[in-house]
């Protein structure tokens, strides 16, 4: 905890500027190299926020964190999670090695972005090579059957050459993965539990999409036309990671080859 009142005030001042605990911990080491007692780790700051007591921080400051959670979310250990699928699933370890190279279009990563209280959702598909985006409307519900039907409708509308693999996390919404796999010539694969970086392209894209689909809002309010307009905007925006070319350019060029 933060027993030193001066240190506590310094940390609180940075939290009020919306700094993260990790940023504050790095700042303290850089700004006060001769005060090792101030070189606390970011976990110490989290503990002071969430557990309070002597040397603690005001619980109100949790609203300054990016999550805004008043209580810390308890995480289950990945090896304690229950299998979600009846049909056998292939982990990312079995995915063709060429997918990792981003040499071809047609290798997709997917996920759901959810709205307020997880009551609404939109499925997102992004091509690993081009970052080309497709959005899947789920206006009524986002259970396994709805996600299956939505994904099949979008995949079926893509050229065969653009339907090679799909990588998803192990969410229950993909329980019908075996019925989606026939639409991809090399199959559906799943990231390891608690490993979002194994679908990093999709995670990054979902972050960009939150500009248009804010958290804690009703995503079912967005029409098909809204989704197509947002796709168009992102697919035709130059991207630094693509050498300032657009996802649409690279996707269609890849299909032509």
PDB file of C-alpha atoms in Angstrom:
ATOM      1  CA  UNK A   1       0.000   0.000   0.000  1.00  0.00           C
ATOM      2  CA  UNK A   2       0.994   3.662  -0.169  1.00  0.00           C
ATOM      3  CA  UNK A   3       1.875   4.552   3.419  1.00  0.00           C
ATOM      4  CA  UNK A   4       3.830   7.687   2.452  1.00  0.00           C
ATOM      5  CA  UNK A   5       1.359  10.576   2.285  1.00  0.00           C
ATOM      6  CA  UNK A   6       3.441  12.518  -0.238  1.00  0.00           C
ATOM      7  CA  UNK A   7       3.702   9.477  -2.493  1.00  0.00           C
ATOM      8  CA  UNK A   8      -0.026   8.863  -2.146  1.00  0.00           C
ATOM      9  CA  UNK A   9      -0.748  12.452  -3.203  1.00  0.00           C
ATOM     10  CA  UNK A  10       1.555  12.099  -6.218  1.00  0.00           C
ATOM     11  CA  UNK A  11      -0.179   8.913  -7.344  1.00  0.00           C
ATOM     12  CA  UNK A  12      -3.618  10.410  -6.804  1.00  0.00           C
ATOM     13  CA  UNK A  13      -2.732  13.486  -8.868  1.00  0.00           C
ATOM     14  CA  UNK A  14      -1.739  11.313 -11.820  1.00  0.00           C
ATOM     15  CA  UNK A  15      -4.847   9.148 -11.517  1.00  0.00           C
ATOM     16  CA  UNK A  16      -6.942  12.305 -11.697  1.00  0.00           C
ATOM     17  CA  UNK A  17      -5.223  12.993 -15.036  1.00  0.00           C
ATOM     18  CA  UNK A  18      -6.441   9.565 -16.247  1.00  0.00           C
ATOM     19  CA  UNK A  19      -2.963   7.990 -16.080  1.00  0.00           C
ATOM     20  CA  UNK A  20      -2.911   4.202 -15.746  1.00  0.00           C
ATOM     21  CA  UNK A  21      -1.190   2.569 -12.743  1.00  0.00           C
ATOM     22  CA  UNK A  22       1.465   1.191 -15.105  1.00  0.00           C
ATOM     23  CA  UNK A  23       2.189   4.684 -16.460  1.00  0.00           C
ATOM     24  CA  UNK A  24       2.379   6.071 -12.921  1.00  0.00           C
ATOM     25  CA  UNK A  25       4.770   3.339 -11.766  1.00  0.00           C
ATOM     26  CA  UNK A  26       7.101   4.078 -14.699  1.00  0.00           C
ATOM     27  CA  UNK A  27       6.887   7.821 -14.044  1.00  0.00           C
ATOM     28  CA  UNK A  28       7.814   7.438 -10.366  1.00  0.00           C
ATOM     29  CA  UNK A  29      10.981   5.540 -11.248  1.00  0.00           C
ATOM     30  CA  UNK A  30      11.997   8.079 -13.855  1.00  0.00           C
ATOM     31  CA  UNK A  31      11.106  11.224 -11.898  1.00  0.00           C
ATOM     32  CA  UNK A  32      12.412  10.078  -8.489  1.00  0.00           C
ATOM     33  CA  UNK A  33      15.427   7.806  -9.156  1.00  0.00           C
ATOM     34  CA  UNK A  34      16.913   8.580  -5.722  1.00  0.00           C
ATOM     35  CA  UNK A  35      13.769   7.543  -3.802  1.00  0.00           C
ATOM     36  CA  UNK A  36      13.582   3.740  -4.151  1.00  0.00           C
ATOM     37  CA  UNK A  37      10.768   3.658  -1.613  1.00  0.00           C
ATOM     38  CA  UNK A  38       8.614   5.349  -4.241  1.00  0.00           C
ATOM     39  CA  UNK A  39       9.385   2.741  -6.895  1.00  0.00           C
ATOM     40  CA  UNK A  40       6.132   0.863  -6.429  1.00  0.00           C
ATOM     41  CA  UNK A  41       4.823  -1.514  -9.060  1.00  0.00           C
ATOM     42  CA  UNK A  42       1.498  -0.956 -10.805  1.00  0.00           C
ATOM     43  CA  UNK A  43      -0.074  -3.823  -8.852  1.00  0.00           C
ATOM     44  CA  UNK A  44       0.587  -1.924  -5.600  1.00  0.00           C
ATOM     45  CA  UNK A  45      -1.382   1.022  -6.997  1.00  0.00           C
ATOM     46  CA  UNK A  46      -4.245  -1.259  -8.008  1.00  0.00           C
ATOM     47  CA  UNK A  47      -4.269  -2.777  -4.515  1.00  0.00           C
ATOM     48  CA  UNK A  48      -4.389   0.698  -2.955  1.00  0.00           C
ATOM     49  CA  UNK A  49      -7.332   1.588  -5.193  1.00  0.00           C
ATOM     50  CA  UNK A  50      -9.420  -1.522  -4.751  1.00  0.00           C
ATOM     51  CA  UNK A  51      -8.672  -2.437  -1.162  1.00  0.00           C
ATOM     52  CA  UNK A  52      -8.265   0.976   0.465  1.00  0.00           C
ATOM     53  CA  UNK A  53      -7.525   0.922   4.192  1.00  0.00           C
ATOM     54  CA  UNK A  54      -4.447   2.598   5.648  1.00  0.00           C
ATOM     55  CA  UNK A  55      -2.274   3.784   2.808  1.00  0.00           C
ATOM     56  CA  UNK A  56      -5.127   3.265   0.352  1.00  0.00           C
ATOM     57  CA  UNK A  57      -6.589   5.573  -2.259  1.00  0.00           C
ATOM     58  CA  UNK A  58     -10.116   6.860  -2.690  1.00  0.00           C
ATOM     59  CA  UNK A  59     -12.329   4.198  -4.309  1.00  0.00           C
ATOM     60  CA  UNK A  60     -13.842   7.021  -6.393  1.00  0.00           C
ATOM     61  CA  UNK A  61     -10.595   7.146  -8.364  1.00  0.00           C
ATOM     62  CA  UNK A  62     -11.417   3.765  -9.927  1.00  0.00           C
ATOM     63  CA  UNK A  63     -13.648   5.745 -12.283  1.00  0.00           C
ATOM     64  CA  UNK A  64     -10.474   7.228 -13.728  1.00  0.00           C
ATOM     65  CA  UNK A  65      -9.243   3.814 -14.856  1.00  0.00           C
ATOM     66  CA  UNK A  66      -9.957   2.771 -18.426  1.00  0.00           C
ATOM     67  CA  UNK A  67     -12.200  -0.053 -17.249  1.00  0.00           C
ATOM     68  CA  UNK A  68     -14.068   2.232 -14.834  1.00  0.00           C
ATOM     69  CA  UNK A  69     -14.848  -0.799 -12.656  1.00  0.00           C
ATOM     70  CA  UNK A  70     -15.600  -0.093  -8.963  1.00  0.00           C
ATOM     71  CA  UNK A  71     -14.569  -3.674  -8.176  1.00  0.00           C
ATOM     72  CA  UNK A  72     -11.828  -5.771  -9.672  1.00  0.00           C
ATOM     73  CA  UNK A  73     -12.957  -8.548 -11.959  1.00  0.00           C
ATOM     74  CA  UNK A  74     -11.843 -11.939 -10.782  1.00  0.00           C
ATOM     75  CA  UNK A  75     -10.194 -13.938 -13.548  1.00  0.00           C
ATOM     76  CA  UNK A  76     -10.468 -17.669 -13.844  1.00  0.00           C
ATOM     77  CA  UNK A  77      -7.311 -19.612 -14.567  1.00  0.00           C
ATOM     78  CA  UNK A  78      -7.279 -20.711 -18.231  1.00  0.00           C
ATOM     79  CA  UNK A  79      -6.689 -24.328 -17.212  1.00  0.00           C
ATOM     80  CA  UNK A  80      -9.796 -24.282 -14.995  1.00  0.00           C
ATOM     81  CA  UNK A  81     -12.209 -23.156 -17.730  1.00  0.00           C
ATOM     82  CA  UNK A  82     -14.779 -25.649 -18.899  1.00  0.00           C
ATOM     83  CA  UNK A  83     -14.783 -26.850 -22.525  1.00  0.00           C
ATOM     84  CA  UNK A  84     -17.517 -25.016 -24.430  1.00  0.00           C
ATOM     85  CA  UNK A  85     -17.932 -27.192 -27.521  1.00  0.00           C
ATOM     86  CA  UNK A  86     -19.573 -30.536 -28.152  1.00  0.00           C
ATOM     87  CA  UNK A  87     -18.007 -30.935 -31.615  1.00  0.00           C
ATOM     88  CA  UNK A  88     -14.205 -31.354 -31.452  1.00  0.00           C
ATOM     89  CA  UNK A  89     -12.388 -28.088 -32.117  1.00  0.00           C
ATOM     90  CA  UNK A  90      -8.932 -27.393 -33.546  1.00  0.00           C
ATOM     91  CA  UNK A  91      -6.628 -25.119 -31.589  1.00  0.00           C
ATOM     92  CA  UNK A  92      -4.485 -22.495 -33.292  1.00  0.00           C
ATOM     93  CA  UNK A  93      -1.509 -24.876 -33.011  1.00  0.00           C
ATOM     94  CA  UNK A  94      -3.038 -26.876 -35.887  1.00  0.00           C
ATOM     95  CA  UNK A  95      -3.573 -23.871 -38.139  1.00  0.00           C
ATOM     96  CA  UNK A  96      -1.495 -23.911 -41.352  1.00  0.00           C
ATOM     97  CA  UNK A  97       1.847 -22.208 -40.762  1.00  0.00           C
ATOM     98  CA  UNK A  98       1.356 -19.956 -43.797  1.00  0.00           C
ATOM     99  CA  UNK A  99      -1.375 -18.080 -41.933  1.00  0.00           C
ATOM    100  CA  UNK A 100       1.201 -16.627 -39.553  1.00  0.00           C
ATOM    101  CA  UNK A 101       3.098 -15.053 -42.463  1.00  0.00           C
ATOM    102  CA  UNK A 102       0.224 -12.833 -43.710  1.00  0.00           C
ATOM    103  CA  UNK A 103       1.228 -13.655 -47.294  1.00  0.00           C
ATOM    104  CA  UNK A 104      -2.304 -14.251 -48.594  1.00  0.00           C
ATOM    105  CA  UNK A 105      -5.827 -12.930 -48.208  1.00  0.00           C
ATOM    106  CA  UNK A 106      -8.551 -15.197 -46.887  1.00  0.00           C
ATOM    107  CA  UNK A 107      -7.232 -15.882 -43.398  1.00  0.00           C
ATOM    108  CA  UNK A 108      -9.755 -14.264 -41.058  1.00  0.00           C
ATOM    109  CA  UNK A 109      -9.880 -13.507 -37.349  1.00  0.00           C
ATOM    110  CA  UNK A 110     -13.245 -13.031 -35.664  1.00  0.00           C
ATOM    111  CA  UNK A 111     -14.978 -12.100 -32.435  1.00  0.00           C
ATOM    112  CA  UNK A 112     -18.061 -10.443 -30.987  1.00  0.00           C
ATOM    113  CA  UNK A 113     -18.232  -6.881 -29.759  1.00  0.00           C
ATOM    114  CA  UNK A 114     -21.027  -6.542 -27.248  1.00  0.00           C
ATOM    115  CA  UNK A 115     -23.212  -3.707 -26.044  1.00  0.00           C
ATOM    116  CA  UNK A 116     -24.802  -2.764 -22.753  1.00  0.00           C
ATOM    117  CA  UNK A 117     -25.008  -5.689 -20.303  1.00  0.00           C
ATOM    118  CA  UNK A 118     -23.969  -8.027 -23.158  1.00  0.00           C
ATOM    119  CA  UNK A 119     -27.540  -7.903 -24.444  1.00  0.00           C
ATOM    120  CA  UNK A 120     -26.629  -6.949 -28.007  1.00  0.00           C
ATOM    121  CA  UNK A 121     -23.704  -7.781 -30.263  1.00  0.00           C
ATOM    122  CA  UNK A 122     -22.100  -7.467 -33.677  1.00  0.00           C
ATOM    123  CA  UNK A 123     -19.698 -10.074 -35.050  1.00  0.00           C
ATOM    124  CA  UNK A 124     -16.493  -8.799 -36.632  1.00  0.00           C
ATOM    125  CA  UNK A 125     -14.336 -10.495 -39.252  1.00  0.00           C
ATOM    126  CA  UNK A 126     -10.967  -9.069 -40.314  1.00  0.00           C
ATOM    127  CA  UNK A 127      -8.549 -10.428 -42.893  1.00  0.00           C
ATOM    128  CA  UNK A 128      -5.054 -10.881 -41.438  1.00  0.00           C
ATOM    129  CA  UNK A 129      -3.107  -9.708 -44.487  1.00  0.00           C
ATOM    130  CA  UNK A 130      -5.166  -6.731 -45.654  1.00  0.00           C
ATOM    131  CA  UNK A 131      -7.077  -5.804 -42.467  1.00  0.00           C
ATOM    132  CA  UNK A 132     -10.205  -5.867 -44.643  1.00  0.00           C
ATOM    133  CA  UNK A 133     -13.288  -5.806 -42.412  1.00  0.00           C
ATOM    134  CA  UNK A 134     -16.690  -7.444 -42.579  1.00  0.00           C
ATOM    135  CA  UNK A 135     -19.355  -6.795 -39.950  1.00  0.00           C
ATOM    136  CA  UNK A 136     -22.039  -9.356 -39.164  1.00  0.00           C
ATOM    137  CA  UNK A 137     -25.377  -8.041 -37.966  1.00  0.00           C
ATOM    138  CA  UNK A 138     -26.943  -9.911 -35.035  1.00  0.00           C
ATOM    139  CA  UNK A 139     -30.058  -7.791 -34.446  1.00  0.00           C
ATOM    140  CA  UNK A 140     -32.140 -10.184 -32.353  1.00  0.00           C
ATOM    141  CA  UNK A 141     -29.691 -12.347 -30.380  1.00  0.00           C
ATOM    142  CA  UNK A 142     -26.100 -13.596 -30.387  1.00  0.00           C
ATOM    143  CA  UNK A 143     -26.310 -17.225 -29.364  1.00  0.00           C
ATOM    144  CA  UNK A 144     -24.509 -19.969 -31.277  1.00  0.00           C
ATOM    145  CA  UNK A 145     -27.275 -20.444 -33.847  1.00  0.00           C
ATOM    146  CA  UNK A 146     -27.571 -16.724 -34.608  1.00  0.00           C
ATOM    147  CA  UNK A 147     -23.794 -16.343 -34.919  1.00  0.00           C
ATOM    148  CA  UNK A 148     -23.644 -19.419 -37.170  1.00  0.00           C
ATOM    149  CA  UNK A 149     -26.333 -18.055 -39.492  1.00  0.00           C
ATOM    150  CA  UNK A 150     -24.807 -14.570 -39.581  1.00  0.00           C
ATOM    151  CA  UNK A 151     -21.296 -15.813 -40.332  1.00  0.00           C
ATOM    152  CA  UNK A 152     -22.458 -18.238 -43.011  1.00  0.00           C
ATOM    153  CA  UNK A 153     -24.398 -15.464 -44.754  1.00  0.00           C
ATOM    154  CA  UNK A 154     -21.304 -13.225 -44.883  1.00  0.00           C
ATOM    155  CA  UNK A 155     -18.848 -16.000 -45.768  1.00  0.00           C
ATOM    156  CA  UNK A 156     -21.110 -17.317 -48.506  1.00  0.00           C
ATOM    157  CA  UNK A 157     -21.039 -13.867 -50.085  1.00  0.00           C
ATOM    158  CA  UNK A 158     -17.233 -13.832 -50.316  1.00  0.00           C
ATOM    159  CA  UNK A 159     -15.275 -15.285 -53.249  1.00  0.00           C
ATOM    160  CA  UNK A 160     -14.100 -18.846 -52.649  1.00  0.00           C
ATOM    161  CA  UNK A 161     -10.470 -17.672 -52.795  1.00  0.00           C
ATOM    162  CA  UNK A 162     -11.140 -15.358 -49.834  1.00  0.00           C
ATOM    163  CA  UNK A 163     -12.436 -18.157 -47.591  1.00  0.00           C
ATOM    164  CA  UNK A 164      -9.424 -20.063 -46.299  1.00  0.00           C
ATOM    165  CA  UNK A 165      -9.316 -20.041 -42.466  1.00  0.00           C
ATOM    166  CA  UNK A 166     -11.074 -18.448 -39.510  1.00  0.00           C
ATOM    167  CA  UNK A 167      -9.536 -17.999 -36.046  1.00  0.00           C
ATOM    168  CA  UNK A 168     -11.836 -17.206 -33.094  1.00  0.00           C
ATOM    169  CA  UNK A 169     -11.651 -17.312 -29.315  1.00  0.00           C
ATOM    170  CA  UNK A 170     -13.317 -20.088 -27.343  1.00  0.00           C
ATOM    171  CA  UNK A 171     -16.598 -18.304 -26.743  1.00  0.00           C
ATOM    172  CA  UNK A 172     -19.822 -20.285 -26.477  1.00  0.00           C
ATOM    173  CA  UNK A 173     -21.176 -18.357 -29.471  1.00  0.00           C
ATOM    174  CA  UNK A 174     -18.995 -20.603 -31.676  1.00  0.00           C
ATOM    175  CA  UNK A 175     -20.510 -23.879 -30.502  1.00  0.00           C
ATOM    176  CA  UNK A 176     -21.718 -24.482 -34.066  1.00  0.00           C
ATOM    177  CA  UNK A 177     -18.200 -24.101 -35.486  1.00  0.00           C
ATOM    178  CA  UNK A 178     -18.448 -27.461 -37.238  1.00  0.00           C
ATOM    179  CA  UNK A 179     -21.327 -26.076 -39.339  1.00  0.00           C
ATOM    180  CA  UNK A 180     -19.302 -22.972 -40.263  1.00  0.00           C
ATOM    181  CA  UNK A 181     -16.108 -24.863 -41.176  1.00  0.00           C
ATOM    182  CA  UNK A 182     -17.368 -26.144 -44.572  1.00  0.00           C
ATOM    183  CA  UNK A 183     -17.446 -22.544 -45.797  1.00  0.00           C
ATOM    184  CA  UNK A 184     -13.674 -22.241 -45.236  1.00  0.00           C
ATOM    185  CA  UNK A 185     -11.395 -24.429 -47.325  1.00  0.00           C
ATOM    186  CA  UNK A 186      -8.831 -24.921 -44.524  1.00  0.00           C
ATOM    187  CA  UNK A 187     -11.124 -24.796 -41.501  1.00  0.00           C
ATOM    188  CA  UNK A 188     -11.902 -22.995 -38.232  1.00  0.00           C
ATOM    189  CA  UNK A 189      -9.319 -22.690 -35.450  1.00  0.00           C
ATOM    190  CA  UNK A 190      -9.427 -21.435 -31.865  1.00  0.00           C
ATOM    191  CA  UNK A 191      -7.015 -19.357 -29.824  1.00  0.00           C
ATOM    192  CA  UNK A 192      -5.903 -20.667 -26.461  1.00  0.00           C
ATOM    193  CA  UNK A 193      -8.041 -19.520 -23.494  1.00  0.00           C
ATOM    194  CA  UNK A 194      -7.054 -16.111 -22.165  1.00  0.00           C
ATOM    195  CA  UNK A 195      -4.763 -15.405 -25.151  1.00  0.00           C
ATOM    196  CA  UNK A 196      -6.299 -12.476 -27.081  1.00  0.00           C
ATOM    197  CA  UNK A 197      -2.919 -11.662 -28.680  1.00  0.00           C
ATOM    198  CA  UNK A 198      -3.338 -14.786 -30.803  1.00  0.00           C
ATOM    199  CA  UNK A 199      -6.088 -12.826 -32.579  1.00  0.00           C
ATOM    200  CA  UNK A 200      -4.292  -9.498 -32.376  1.00  0.00           C
ATOM    201  CA  UNK A 201      -5.486  -8.173 -35.743  1.00  0.00           C
ATOM    202  CA  UNK A 202      -9.092  -8.642 -34.687  1.00  0.00           C
ATOM    203  CA  UNK A 203      -8.520  -7.184 -31.230  1.00  0.00           C
ATOM    204  CA  UNK A 204      -6.968  -4.062 -32.756  1.00  0.00           C
ATOM    205  CA  UNK A 205      -9.829  -3.704 -35.232  1.00  0.00           C
ATOM    206  CA  UNK A 206     -12.420  -4.062 -32.487  1.00  0.00           C
ATOM    207  CA  UNK A 207     -10.695  -1.210 -30.676  1.00  0.00           C
ATOM    208  CA  UNK A 208     -11.079   0.981 -33.768  1.00  0.00           C
ATOM    209  CA  UNK A 209     -14.741  -0.003 -34.044  1.00  0.00           C
ATOM    210  CA  UNK A 210     -15.543   1.245 -30.553  1.00  0.00           C
ATOM    211  CA  UNK A 211     -15.507   4.775 -32.022  1.00  0.00           C
ATOM    212  CA  UNK A 212     -18.693   3.772 -33.830  1.00  0.00           C
ATOM    213  CA  UNK A 213     -20.057   1.188 -31.393  1.00  0.00           C
ATOM    214  CA  UNK A 214     -19.390   2.561 -27.876  1.00  0.00           C
ATOM    215  CA  UNK A 215     -19.466   0.206 -24.914  1.00  0.00           C
ATOM    216  CA  UNK A 216     -22.607   0.158 -22.802  1.00  0.00           C
ATOM    217  CA  UNK A 217     -24.823   1.106 -25.764  1.00  0.00           C
ATOM    218  CA  UNK A 218     -27.493  -0.880 -27.603  1.00  0.00           C
ATOM    219  CA  UNK A 219     -25.750  -2.297 -30.682  1.00  0.00           C
ATOM    220  CA  UNK A 220     -28.992  -3.667 -32.102  1.00  0.00           C
ATOM    221  CA  UNK A 221     -29.939  -0.077 -32.959  1.00  0.00           C
ATOM    222  CA  UNK A 222     -27.438  -0.136 -35.853  1.00  0.00           C
ATOM    223  CA  UNK A 223     -29.001  -1.161 -39.164  1.00  0.00           C
ATOM    224  CA  UNK A 224     -27.434  -3.227 -41.953  1.00  0.00           C
ATOM    225  CA  UNK A 225     -26.921   0.031 -43.824  1.00  0.00           C
ATOM    226  CA  UNK A 226     -25.053   1.450 -40.816  1.00  0.00           C
ATOM    227  CA  UNK A 227     -22.730  -1.568 -40.736  1.00  0.00           C
ATOM    228  CA  UNK A 228     -21.996  -1.374 -44.464  1.00  0.00           C
ATOM    229  CA  UNK A 229     -21.214   2.355 -44.163  1.00  0.00           C
ATOM    230  CA  UNK A 230     -18.761   1.724 -41.305  1.00  0.00           C
ATOM    231  CA  UNK A 231     -17.123  -1.125 -43.240  1.00  0.00           C
ATOM    232  CA  UNK A 232     -16.728   1.185 -46.216  1.00  0.00           C
ATOM    233  CA  UNK A 233     -15.168   3.885 -44.072  1.00  0.00           C
ATOM    234  CA  UNK A 234     -12.576   1.628 -42.416  1.00  0.00           C
ATOM    235  CA  UNK A 235     -11.787  -0.430 -45.510  1.00  0.00           C
ATOM    236  CA  UNK A 236     -10.987   2.687 -47.504  1.00  0.00           C
ATOM    237  CA  UNK A 237      -8.936   4.458 -44.828  1.00  0.00           C
ATOM    238  CA  UNK A 238      -5.130   4.387 -45.360  1.00  0.00           C
ATOM    239  CA  UNK A 239      -3.326   2.409 -42.658  1.00  0.00           C
ATOM    240  CA  UNK A 240       0.222   2.974 -41.445  1.00  0.00           C
ATOM    241  CA  UNK A 241       0.746  -0.783 -40.947  1.00  0.00           C
ATOM    242  CA  UNK A 242      -0.088  -1.248 -44.653  1.00  0.00           C
ATOM    243  CA  UNK A 243       2.380   1.393 -45.854  1.00  0.00           C
ATOM    244  CA  UNK A 244      -0.492   3.906 -46.064  1.00  0.00           C
ATOM    245  CA  UNK A 245      -2.440   1.754 -48.489  1.00  0.00           C
ATOM    246  CA  UNK A 246      -6.051   0.838 -47.762  1.00  0.00           C
ATOM    247  CA  UNK A 247      -7.395  -2.567 -46.691  1.00  0.00           C
ATOM    248  CA  UNK A 248      -9.694  -2.599 -49.729  1.00  0.00           C
ATOM    249  CA  UNK A 249      -6.789  -2.084 -52.137  1.00  0.00           C
ATOM    250  CA  UNK A 250      -4.736  -4.913 -50.662  1.00  0.00           C
ATOM    251  CA  UNK A 251      -7.687  -7.285 -50.308  1.00  0.00           C
ATOM    252  CA  UNK A 252      -8.809  -6.932 -53.938  1.00  0.00           C
ATOM    253  CA  UNK A 253      -5.232  -7.019 -55.188  1.00  0.00           C
ATOM    254  CA  UNK A 254      -4.685 -10.255 -53.271  1.00  0.00           C
ATOM    255  CA  UNK A 255      -7.765 -11.816 -54.838  1.00  0.00           C
ATOM    256  CA  UNK A 256      -6.615 -10.796 -58.310  1.00  0.00           C
ATOM    257  CA  UNK A 257      -3.348 -12.644 -57.762  1.00  0.00           C
TER     258      UNK A 257
END
